[in-house]
Short mmCIF file of C-alpha atoms in Angstrom, two decimals:
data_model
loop_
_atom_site.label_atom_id
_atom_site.label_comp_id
_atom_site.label_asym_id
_atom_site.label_seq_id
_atom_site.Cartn_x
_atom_site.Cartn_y
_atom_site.Cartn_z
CA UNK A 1 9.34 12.15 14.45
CA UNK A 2 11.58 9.27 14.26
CA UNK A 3 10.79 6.62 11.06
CA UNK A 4 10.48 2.87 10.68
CA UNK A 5 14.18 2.11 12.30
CA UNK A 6 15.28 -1.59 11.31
CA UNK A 7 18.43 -3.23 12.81
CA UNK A 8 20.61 -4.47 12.14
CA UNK A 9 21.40 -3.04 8.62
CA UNK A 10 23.23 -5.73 7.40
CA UNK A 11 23.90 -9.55 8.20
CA UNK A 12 26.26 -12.01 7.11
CA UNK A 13 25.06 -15.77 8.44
CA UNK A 14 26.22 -19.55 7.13
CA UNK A 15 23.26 -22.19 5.67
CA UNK A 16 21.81 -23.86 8.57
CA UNK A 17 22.03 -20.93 10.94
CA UNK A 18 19.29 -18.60 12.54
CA UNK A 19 18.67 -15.05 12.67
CA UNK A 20 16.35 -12.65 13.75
CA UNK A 21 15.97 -9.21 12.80
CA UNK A 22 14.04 -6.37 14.34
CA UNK A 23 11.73 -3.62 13.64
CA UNK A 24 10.91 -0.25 15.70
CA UNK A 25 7.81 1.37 14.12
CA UNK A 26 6.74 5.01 14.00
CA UNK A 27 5.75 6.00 17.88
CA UNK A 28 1.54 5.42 17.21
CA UNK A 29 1.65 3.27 15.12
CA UNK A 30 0.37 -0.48 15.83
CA UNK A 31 0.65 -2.36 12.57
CA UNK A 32 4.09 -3.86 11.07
CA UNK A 33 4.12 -5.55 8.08
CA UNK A 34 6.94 -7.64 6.96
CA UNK A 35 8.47 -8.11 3.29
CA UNK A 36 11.22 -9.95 1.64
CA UNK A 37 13.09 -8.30 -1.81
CA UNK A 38 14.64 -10.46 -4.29
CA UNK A 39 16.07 -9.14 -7.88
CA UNK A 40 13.99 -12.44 -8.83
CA UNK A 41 10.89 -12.28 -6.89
CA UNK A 42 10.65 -8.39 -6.33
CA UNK A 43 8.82 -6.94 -3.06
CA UNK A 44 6.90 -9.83 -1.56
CA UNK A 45 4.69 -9.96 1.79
CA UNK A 46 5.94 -12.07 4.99
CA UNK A 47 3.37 -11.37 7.32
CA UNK A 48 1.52 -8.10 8.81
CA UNK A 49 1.11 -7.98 12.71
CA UNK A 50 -1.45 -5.69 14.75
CA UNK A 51 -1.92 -5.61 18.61
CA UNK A 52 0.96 -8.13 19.06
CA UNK A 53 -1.92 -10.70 16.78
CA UNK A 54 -0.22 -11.75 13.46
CA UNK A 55 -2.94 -10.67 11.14
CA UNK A 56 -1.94 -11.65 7.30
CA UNK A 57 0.37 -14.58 6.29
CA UNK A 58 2.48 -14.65 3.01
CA UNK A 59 3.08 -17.81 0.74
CA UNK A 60 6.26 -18.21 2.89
CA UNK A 61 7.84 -22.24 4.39
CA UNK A 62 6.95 -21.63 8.70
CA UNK A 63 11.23 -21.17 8.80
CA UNK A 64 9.56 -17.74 8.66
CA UNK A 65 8.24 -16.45 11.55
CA UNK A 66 7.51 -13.22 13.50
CA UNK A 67 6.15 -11.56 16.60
CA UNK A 68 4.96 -8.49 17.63
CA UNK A 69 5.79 -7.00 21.53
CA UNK A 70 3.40 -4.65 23.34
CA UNK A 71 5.00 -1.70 22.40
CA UNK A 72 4.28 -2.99 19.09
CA UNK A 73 7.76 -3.42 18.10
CA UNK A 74 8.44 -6.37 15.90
CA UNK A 75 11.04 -9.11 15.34
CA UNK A 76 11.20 -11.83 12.49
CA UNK A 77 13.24 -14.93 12.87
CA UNK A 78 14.23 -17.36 9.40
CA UNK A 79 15.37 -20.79 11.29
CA UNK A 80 17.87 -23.05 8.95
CA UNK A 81 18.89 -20.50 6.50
CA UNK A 82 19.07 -21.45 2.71
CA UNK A 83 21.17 -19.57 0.21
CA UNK A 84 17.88 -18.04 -0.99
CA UNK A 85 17.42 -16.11 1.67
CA UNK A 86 19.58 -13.66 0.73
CA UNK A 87 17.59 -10.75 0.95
CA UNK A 88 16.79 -7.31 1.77
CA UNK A 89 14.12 -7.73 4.02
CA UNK A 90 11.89 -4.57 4.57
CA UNK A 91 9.32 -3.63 7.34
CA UNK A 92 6.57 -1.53 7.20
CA UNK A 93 4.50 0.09 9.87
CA UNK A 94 0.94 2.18 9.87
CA UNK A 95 -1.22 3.18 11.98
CA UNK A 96 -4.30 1.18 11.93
CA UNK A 97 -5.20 -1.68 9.55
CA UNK A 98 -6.80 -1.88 6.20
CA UNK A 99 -8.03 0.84 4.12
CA UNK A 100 -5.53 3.11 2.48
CA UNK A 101 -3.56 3.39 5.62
CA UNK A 102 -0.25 4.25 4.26
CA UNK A 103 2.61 2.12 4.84
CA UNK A 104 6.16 4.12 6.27
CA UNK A 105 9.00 1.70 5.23
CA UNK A 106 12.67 1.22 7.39
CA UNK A 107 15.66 1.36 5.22
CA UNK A 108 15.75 -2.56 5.70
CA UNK A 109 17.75 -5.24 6.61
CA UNK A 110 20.34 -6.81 3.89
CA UNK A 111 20.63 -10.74 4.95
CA UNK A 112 23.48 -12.49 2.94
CA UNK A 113 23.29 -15.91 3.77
CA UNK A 114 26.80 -18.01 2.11
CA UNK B 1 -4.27 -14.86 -6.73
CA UNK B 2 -4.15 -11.42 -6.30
CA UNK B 3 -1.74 -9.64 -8.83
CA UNK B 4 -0.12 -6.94 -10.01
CA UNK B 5 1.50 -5.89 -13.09
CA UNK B 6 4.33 -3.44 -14.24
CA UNK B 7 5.43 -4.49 -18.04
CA UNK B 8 8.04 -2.27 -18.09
CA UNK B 9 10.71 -3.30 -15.94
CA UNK B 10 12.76 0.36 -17.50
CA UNK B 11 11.14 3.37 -19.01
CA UNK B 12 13.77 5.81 -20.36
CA UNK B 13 12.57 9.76 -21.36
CA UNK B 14 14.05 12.79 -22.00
CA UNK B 15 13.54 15.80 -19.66
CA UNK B 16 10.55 17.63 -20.36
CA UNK B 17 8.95 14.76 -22.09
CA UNK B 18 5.50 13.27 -20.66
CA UNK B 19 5.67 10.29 -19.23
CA UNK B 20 3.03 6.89 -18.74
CA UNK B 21 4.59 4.35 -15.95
CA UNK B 22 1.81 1.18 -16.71
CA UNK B 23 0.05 -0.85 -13.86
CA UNK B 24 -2.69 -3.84 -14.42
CA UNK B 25 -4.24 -5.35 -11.57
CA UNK B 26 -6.05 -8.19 -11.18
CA UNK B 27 -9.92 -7.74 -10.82
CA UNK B 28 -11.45 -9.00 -7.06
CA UNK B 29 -13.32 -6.59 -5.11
CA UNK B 30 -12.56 -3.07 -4.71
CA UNK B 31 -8.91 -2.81 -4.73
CA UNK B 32 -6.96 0.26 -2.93
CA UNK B 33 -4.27 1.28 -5.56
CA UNK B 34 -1.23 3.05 -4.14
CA UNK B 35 2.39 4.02 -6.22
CA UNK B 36 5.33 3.98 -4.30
CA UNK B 37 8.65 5.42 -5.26
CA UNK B 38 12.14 4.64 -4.30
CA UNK B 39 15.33 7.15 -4.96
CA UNK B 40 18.52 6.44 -5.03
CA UNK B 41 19.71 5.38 -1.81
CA UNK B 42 16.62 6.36 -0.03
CA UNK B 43 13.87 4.37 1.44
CA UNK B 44 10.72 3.18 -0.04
CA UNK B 45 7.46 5.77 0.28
CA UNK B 46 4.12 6.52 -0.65
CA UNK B 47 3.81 8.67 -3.81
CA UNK B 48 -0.18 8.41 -4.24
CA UNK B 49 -3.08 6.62 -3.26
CA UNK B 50 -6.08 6.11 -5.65
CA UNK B 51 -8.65 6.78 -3.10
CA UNK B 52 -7.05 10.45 -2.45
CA UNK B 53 -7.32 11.51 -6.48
CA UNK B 54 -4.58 13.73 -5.80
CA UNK B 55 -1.78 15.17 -8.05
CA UNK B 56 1.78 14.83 -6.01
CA UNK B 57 5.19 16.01 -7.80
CA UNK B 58 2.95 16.60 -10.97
CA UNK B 59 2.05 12.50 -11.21
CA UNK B 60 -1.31 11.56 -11.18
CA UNK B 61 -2.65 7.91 -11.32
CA UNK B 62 -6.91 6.97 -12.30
CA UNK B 63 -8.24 4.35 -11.39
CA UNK B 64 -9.95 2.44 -14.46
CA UNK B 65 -11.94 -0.22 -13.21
CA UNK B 66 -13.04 -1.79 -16.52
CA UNK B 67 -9.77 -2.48 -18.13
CA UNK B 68 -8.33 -2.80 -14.38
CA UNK B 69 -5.38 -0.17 -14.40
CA UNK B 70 -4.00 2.52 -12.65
CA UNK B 71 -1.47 4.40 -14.92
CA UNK B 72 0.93 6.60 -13.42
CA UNK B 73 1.35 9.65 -15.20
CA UNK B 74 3.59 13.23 -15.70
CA UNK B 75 3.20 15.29 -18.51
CA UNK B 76 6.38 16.90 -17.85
CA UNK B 77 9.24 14.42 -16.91
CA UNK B 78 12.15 16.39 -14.53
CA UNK B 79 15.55 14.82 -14.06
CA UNK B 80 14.73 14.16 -10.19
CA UNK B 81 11.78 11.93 -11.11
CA UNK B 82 14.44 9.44 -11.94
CA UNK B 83 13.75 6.83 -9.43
CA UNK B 84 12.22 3.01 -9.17
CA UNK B 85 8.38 3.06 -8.67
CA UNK B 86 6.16 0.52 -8.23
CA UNK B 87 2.39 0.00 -7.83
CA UNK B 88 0.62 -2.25 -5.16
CA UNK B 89 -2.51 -3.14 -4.38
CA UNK B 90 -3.84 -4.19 -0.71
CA UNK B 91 -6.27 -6.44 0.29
CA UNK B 92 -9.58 -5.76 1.87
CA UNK B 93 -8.25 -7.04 5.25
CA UNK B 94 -5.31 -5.89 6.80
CA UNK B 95 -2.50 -3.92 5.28
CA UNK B 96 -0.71 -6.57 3.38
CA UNK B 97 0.64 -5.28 -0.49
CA UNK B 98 1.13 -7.02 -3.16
CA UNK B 99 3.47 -4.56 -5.38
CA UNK B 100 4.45 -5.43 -9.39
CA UNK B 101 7.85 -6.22 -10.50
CA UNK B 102 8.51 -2.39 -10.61
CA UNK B 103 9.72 0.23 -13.25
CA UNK B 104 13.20 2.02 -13.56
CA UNK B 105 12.37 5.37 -14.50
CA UNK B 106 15.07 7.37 -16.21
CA UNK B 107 14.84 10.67 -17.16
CA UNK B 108 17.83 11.85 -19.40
CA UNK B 109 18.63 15.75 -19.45
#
């Protein structure tokens, strides 16, 4: 079956500008978890949304946002881009929530924001 | 916070050699332990979970609860474990991760 399919693969946006980025999950699966990958920071959580309810909230500024649709896929949307965005940003999906549901990762989205 | 820690950001072996890829987490609760893996140009998956106490491409990882780590380990390093592999925890709610800084594993023939 298809995986975690992220578009678009890469993204080239000025300061100040917005952007919003997408995420189809695995058919079945209802969770989709968000994370941002820095050289500097590493792999750090966004948010995690199940059933279209955002469930788990990184230490992130609210120019960070997401949403899940009813077919549970998933957008996130970074309002007034900084130069620190620049990013791969990663999303995740499984199928239920909590446990040791495993988490199937999309090739991610590589934000350069100049 | 929760936390997790890799203190090697690059572990370098020989092929054939056994190899010890180091994870500390921070004690709250009963923590679900996972190592992912990353090759080159390929996307991030799920190598092992603690709860599973399973063996996959010859690496095993135990939990040790009183000095908080979950060590990944090969005793036989092949030239297609080079990869980057990191180890994340998740909270009891939810699926969020929180993964360490990660370790470059290279092993030379």
């Amino acid at each position: 079956k298809a995986g975690v399919t992220q578009t678009p693969r890469y993204l080239i946006k000025t300061r100040g500008q917005q952007v919003t980025l997408s995420c189809s999950p695995i058919s079945g699966h209802r969770s989709v978890s968000w994370y941002q990958q820095t050289p500097g920071q590493g792999l750090q959580f966004l948010f995690e949304y199940f059933s279209e309810t955002q469930r788990n909230k990184g230490n992130f500024p609210g120019r960070f946002s997401g949403r899940q649709f009813s077919n549970s896929r998933s957008e996130m949307n970074v309002s007034t881009l900084e130069l620190g965005d620049s990013a791969l940003y990663l999303c995740a999906s499984s199928v239920g929530t909590g446990g040791s549901a495993e988490a199937f990762f999309g090739q991610g989205t590589r934000l350069t924001v100049v | 916070a929760q936390r997790v820690t890799q203190p090697e950001k690059l572990l370098s072996v020989f092929k054939g050699a056994p190899v010890e890829l180091k994870c500390n987490y921070s004690y709250s609760g009963s923590p679900e332990l996972f190592w992912y893996v990353q090759y080159s140009r390929q996307r991030l998956q799920l190598l092992l979970r603690h709860i599973s106490r399973e063996s996959i491409k010859g690496f095993t990882a135990d939990l040790n609860k009183g000095e908080t780590s979950f060590h990944l380990k090969k005793p036989f390093a092949q030239e297609e474990d080079s990869a980057m592999y990191y180890c994340a925890r998740k909270n009891n709610a939810g699926n969020m991760l929180t993964f360490g800084g990660g370790t470059r594993l290279m092993v030379k023939p």
